[in-house]
Amino acid sequence: MKLLVTGAAGFLGSHLTDRLLAEDHSVVGMDNFLTGSERNLAHLAGHPRFEFRRHNVAEFIPWKGPLDGIFHFASPASPVDYLQLPIQTLKVGSLGTHNCLGLARATGARFFLASTSEVYGDPLVHPQPESYWGNVNPIGVRGVYDEAKRFAEAITMAYHRFHGLETRIVRIFNTYGPRMRPHDGRVVSNFIVQALQGEPITIYGDGSQTRSFCYVSDLIDGIYRLFRSERSEPLNVGNPGEFTVGELAELVRGMTGSNSQLQYRPLPQDDPRVRKPDITAARALLGWEPVVPLREGLVETIDYFRKVLGG
Ligand code: NAD
Ligand code: UDP
């Protein structure tokens, strides 16, 4: 198949591109390097089935020739990024999704949206099944990301229902692994980098808030299975293993052998208190579940950051 990946120079987009090429597809990667890096695609230079196009997907996407699938992954994803890039975040989630849907319709491609557990906001139902509508502050600082993704889901379902477009929506829960930017601000990369550099480990709030961390290879496998499935409604893909932020800090400190102090900082506005995917549907529909436990995934990720920071 000929496939387009938006956000291909990002953390997840680059891993997805690798997987699609490994499955013998041809891939056009598209990115404007807003939060991504050429380094994430450097290993694909000269690959006969890979092509890169620099483009802002919030603008009309010019295209010639056939296209079988579009994976729309372009969007700032770290809270630090989307708080600094509120308008770009809203535009890529709304206008960017609309452009990708239009291109999918024009070419007959299947459309795949990278949505997020943030559509559940600060959830009042725990763990979160796909049927939960969420608890989002639309005008809070995180609203730029949450509402862009909720709009993206809504317009994707509208294209599916009104135009009969083939669509898939994944709700991704906190995913980590190699190729995250050392300073992108997300908790796993922050803690590892701080621990390796002997800097204070910054815990926001009292560290009792929870997240459920999925290793990148597990996530990409779930995504590829979902793309090939018949499911048009949103599907949770994530690891239900739930940890407090404080537990993660201790784990990272222990695994890196670091002497870093724990430093407590104010909790950001609207920071979800808990988050854990209900993956009953993914298990049943895709025969998928995560196989990499947190400790194992952290070994790989710590190794990666050691190399990046050392080099
Ligand atoms: P990332 O910041 O590493 O990658 C995003 C990529 O999109 C970057 O390369 C960036 O330059 C590109 N981009 C942003 N705006 C663009 C635009 N207008 N035009 C072209 N390219 C643009 O983030 P990530 O973690 O790889 O996230 C990828 C996708 O997965 C995002 O849509 C995000 O919302 C979603 N997601 C990720 C997670 C996670 O835990 N990593 C969780 C939920 C959802
Ligand atoms: N967090 C933290 N210290 C950091 C970065 C994040 O305590 O240096 C917390 C953050 O407040 C949140 C959790 O870790 O409760 C996960 O944050 P992240 O930015 O990774 O993503 P989120 O799940 O909030 O989208």
XYZ file of N, CA, C and O in Angstrom, residues 171-240:
280
model
N -7.310 5.974 20.581
C -7.085 6.844 21.747
C -5.837 6.313 22.457
O -5.887 5.287 23.132
N -4.749 7.052 22.270
C -3.448 6.625 22.780
C -3.294 7.080 24.223
O -3.546 8.244 24.549
N -2.866 6.146 25.092
C -2.545 6.492 26.486
C -1.019 6.624 26.602
O -0.285 5.976 25.863
N -0.578 7.422 27.576
C 0.844 7.780 27.750
C 1.814 6.719 27.237
O 1.932 5.641 27.818
N 2.529 7.069 26.185
C 3.476 6.144 25.562
C 4.883 6.732 25.641
O 5.048 7.946 25.530
N 5.850 5.857 25.851
C 7.240 6.312 26.050
C 8.182 5.383 25.309
O 7.801 4.270 24.927
N 9.422 5.847 25.122
C 10.426 5.002 24.485
C 11.472 5.849 23.785
O 11.429 7.086 23.839
N 12.423 5.195 23.104
C 13.451 5.910 22.363
C 12.848 6.875 21.349
O 11.776 6.608 20.789
N 13.568 7.960 21.085
C 13.227 9.049 20.160
C 12.328 10.115 20.775
O 11.943 11.055 20.083
N 11.969 9.975 22.056
C 11.342 11.138 22.700
C 12.432 12.200 22.808
O 13.606 11.869 22.969
N 12.053 13.478 22.718
C 13.049 14.532 22.892
C 13.435 14.618 24.370
O 12.565 14.558 25.236
N 14.728 14.760 24.648
C 15.159 14.806 26.057
C 14.437 15.891 26.863
O 14.182 15.705 28.046
N 14.101 16.997 26.195
C 13.492 18.099 26.951
C 12.076 18.400 26.473
O 11.650 19.550 26.471
N 11.347 17.376 26.057
C 9.983 17.661 25.569
C 9.003 17.858 26.727
O 7.870 18.254 26.518
N 9.445 17.581 27.950
C 8.659 17.944 29.119
C 7.765 16.849 29.655
O 7.157 17.011 30.713
N 7.660 15.713 28.940
C 6.796 14.647 29.450
C 7.498 13.918 30.601
O 8.718 13.956 30.725
N 6.708 13.243 31.400
C 7.233 12.789 32.687
C 8.339 11.747 32.542
O 9.340 11.806 33.265
N 8.198 10.787 31.635
C 9.203 9.724 31.552
C 10.540 10.305 31.078
O 11.594 10.056 31.692
N 10.505 11.123 30.013
C 11.755 11.713 29.515
C 12.343 12.672 30.554
O 13.544 12.649 30.816
N 11.511 13.490 31.172
C 12.023 14.408 32.208
C 12.754 13.651 33.307
O 13.879 13.979 33.657
N 12.086 12.635 33.870
C 12.671 11.944 35.027
C 13.979 11.248 34.643
O 14.957 11.291 35.394
N 14.012 10.596 33.489
C 15.230 9.879 33.085
C 16.373 10.871 32.864
O 17.488 10.674 33.362
N 16.093 11.947 32.142
C 17.149 12.928 31.852
C 17.645 13.558 33.154
O 18.847 13.700 33.383
N 16.707 13.913 34.035
C 17.104 14.514 35.315
C 17.947 13.529 36.133
O 18.990 13.894 36.690
N 17.525 12.270 36.174
C 18.254 11.267 36.950
C 19.654 11.050 36.379
O 20.633 10.984 37.120
N 19.762 10.973 35.050
C 21.070 10.725 34.425
C 22.012 11.918 34.606
O 23.221 11.753 34.640
N 21.436 13.110 34.716
C 22.288 14.296 34.839
C 22.474 14.725 36.301
O 23.080 15.761 36.563
N 21.916 13.919 37.221
C 22.079 14.237 38.646
C 21.335 15.488 39.066
O 21.645 16.107 40.093
N 20.351 15.890 38.261
C 19.545 17.078 38.600
C 18.334 16.653 39.428
O 17.958 15.484 39.407
N 17.685 17.599 40.133
C 16.501 17.219 40.906
C 15.413 16.619 40.007
O 15.212 17.088 38.882
N 14.739 15.591 40.499
C 13.620 14.992 39.767
C 12.372 15.780 40.153
O 11.997 15.839 41.334
N 11.750 16.406 39.155
C 10.660 17.365 39.411
C 9.310 16.654 39.451
O 8.782 16.249 38.411
N 8.771 16.502 40.653
C 7.445 15.898 40.799
C 6.429 17.032 40.927
O 6.555 17.885 41.809
N 5.436 17.038 40.036
C 4.411 18.080 40.105
C 3.306 17.609 41.063
O 2.836 16.469 40.969
N 2.888 18.518 41.957
C 1.911 18.133 42.979
C 2.599 17.242 44.004
O 3.826 17.297 44.181
N 1.815 16.349 44.647
C 2.422 15.471 45.664
C 2.836 14.122 45.070
O 3.301 13.238 45.791
N 2.667 13.968 43.757
C 3.111 12.738 43.087
C 2.128 11.589 43.229
O 2.438 10.451 42.854
N 0.929 11.868 43.744
C -0.034 10.769 43.930
C -0.911 10.571 42.689
O -1.674 9.600 42.610
N -0.832 11.497 41.718
C -1.611 11.321 40.475
C -1.065 10.102 39.729
O 0.129 9.798 39.850
N -1.935 9.419 38.973
C -1.490 8.194 38.306
C -1.503 8.347 36.790
O -2.256 9.136 36.227
N -0.639 7.539 36.154
C -0.627 7.372 34.706
C -0.338 5.901 34.433
O 0.216 5.197 35.276
N -0.660 5.459 33.221
C -0.457 4.070 32.818
C 0.420 4.123 31.576
O 0.004 4.668 30.562
N 1.631 3.606 31.678
C 2.659 3.853 30.655
C 2.805 2.676 29.707
O 3.036 1.544 30.129
N 2.714 2.984 28.410
C 2.782 1.957 27.371
C 4.105 2.091 26.626
O 4.478 3.208 26.223
N 4.798 0.980 26.410
C 6.042 1.034 25.649
C 5.700 1.153 24.157
O 4.727 0.582 23.675
N 6.565 1.897 23.439
C 6.233 2.283 22.066
C 5.989 1.099 21.127
O 5.094 1.145 20.281
N 6.736 0.005 21.282
C 6.548 -1.126 20.355
C 5.159 -1.752 20.538
O 4.517 -2.167 19.565
N 4.684 -1.806 21.781
C 3.331 -2.326 22.043
C 2.286 -1.431 21.378
O 1.343 -1.901 20.737
N 2.468 -0.125 21.539
C 1.484 0.810 20.973
C 1.423 0.674 19.454
O 0.340 0.591 18.863
N 2.592 0.658 18.813
C 2.634 0.614 17.346
C 1.986 -0.688 16.849
O 1.278 -0.691 15.832
N 2.180 -1.759 17.576
C 1.555 -3.019 17.174
C 0.029 -2.912 17.247
O -0.684 -3.339 16.333
N -0.475 -2.304 18.321
C -1.923 -2.107 18.451
C -2.459 -1.226 17.333
O -3.535 -1.478 16.765
N -1.704 -0.197 16.986
C -2.118 0.738 15.930
C -2.195 0.026 14.582
O -3.162 0.199 13.824
N -1.202 -0.777 14.287
C -1.195 -1.452 12.987
C -2.365 -2.445 12.895
O -3.031 -2.565 11.878
N -2.611 -3.129 14.004
C -3.760 -4.056 14.014
C -5.080 -3.308 13.841
O -5.980 -3.772 13.143
N -5.202 -2.173 14.497
C -6.441 -1.398 14.378
C -6.627 -0.907 12.943
O -7.740 -0.950 12.402
N -5.556 -0.458 12.309
C -5.645 0.013 10.926
C -6.230 -1.076 10.025
O -7.036 -0.807 9.137
N -5.818 -2.317 10.288
C -6.261 -3.428 9.437
C -7.625 -3.990 9.841
O -8.186 -4.834 9.146
N -8.142 -3.535 10.981
C -9.421 -4.065 11.481
C -10.591 -3.343 10.797
O -10.399 -2.479 9.953
N -11.795 -3.674 11.234
C -13.011 -3.071 10.671
C -13.582 -1.995 11.590
O -14.635 -1.430 11.308
N -12.907 -1.691 12.696
C -13.482 -0.844 13.750
C -13.434 0.643 13.387
O -12.350 1.208 13.248
N -14.591 1.274 13.278
C -14.584 2.707 12.976
C -14.773 3.578 14.233
O -14.415 4.757 14.219
N -15.320 3.020 15.311
C -15.449 3.806 16.543
C -14.071 3.883 17.218
O -13.238 3.012 17.021
N -13.872 4.915 18.066
C -12.574 5.048 18.755
C -12.232 3.810 19.586
O -13.120 3.146 20.132
N -10.934 3.513 19.661
C -10.463 2.363 20.438
C -9.296 2.792 21.335
O -8.348 3.418 20.856
N -9.367 2.428 22.623
C -8.248 2.680 23.539
C -7.101 1.743 23.217
O -7.313 0.518 23.086
N -5.895 2.284 23.133
C -4.703 1.434 23.073
C -3.708 1.991 24.091
O -3.299 3.154 24.007
N -3.363 1.180 25.060
C -2.448 1.610 26.114
C -2.189 0.439 27.043
O -2.744 -0.651 26.866
N -1.324 0.679 28.022
C -0.982 -0.369 28.989
C -1.726 -0.090 30.290
O -1.559 0.984 30.867
N -2.560 -1.015 30.752
C -3.345 -0.734 31.960
C -2.543 -0.764 33.271
O -3.102 -0.481 34.327
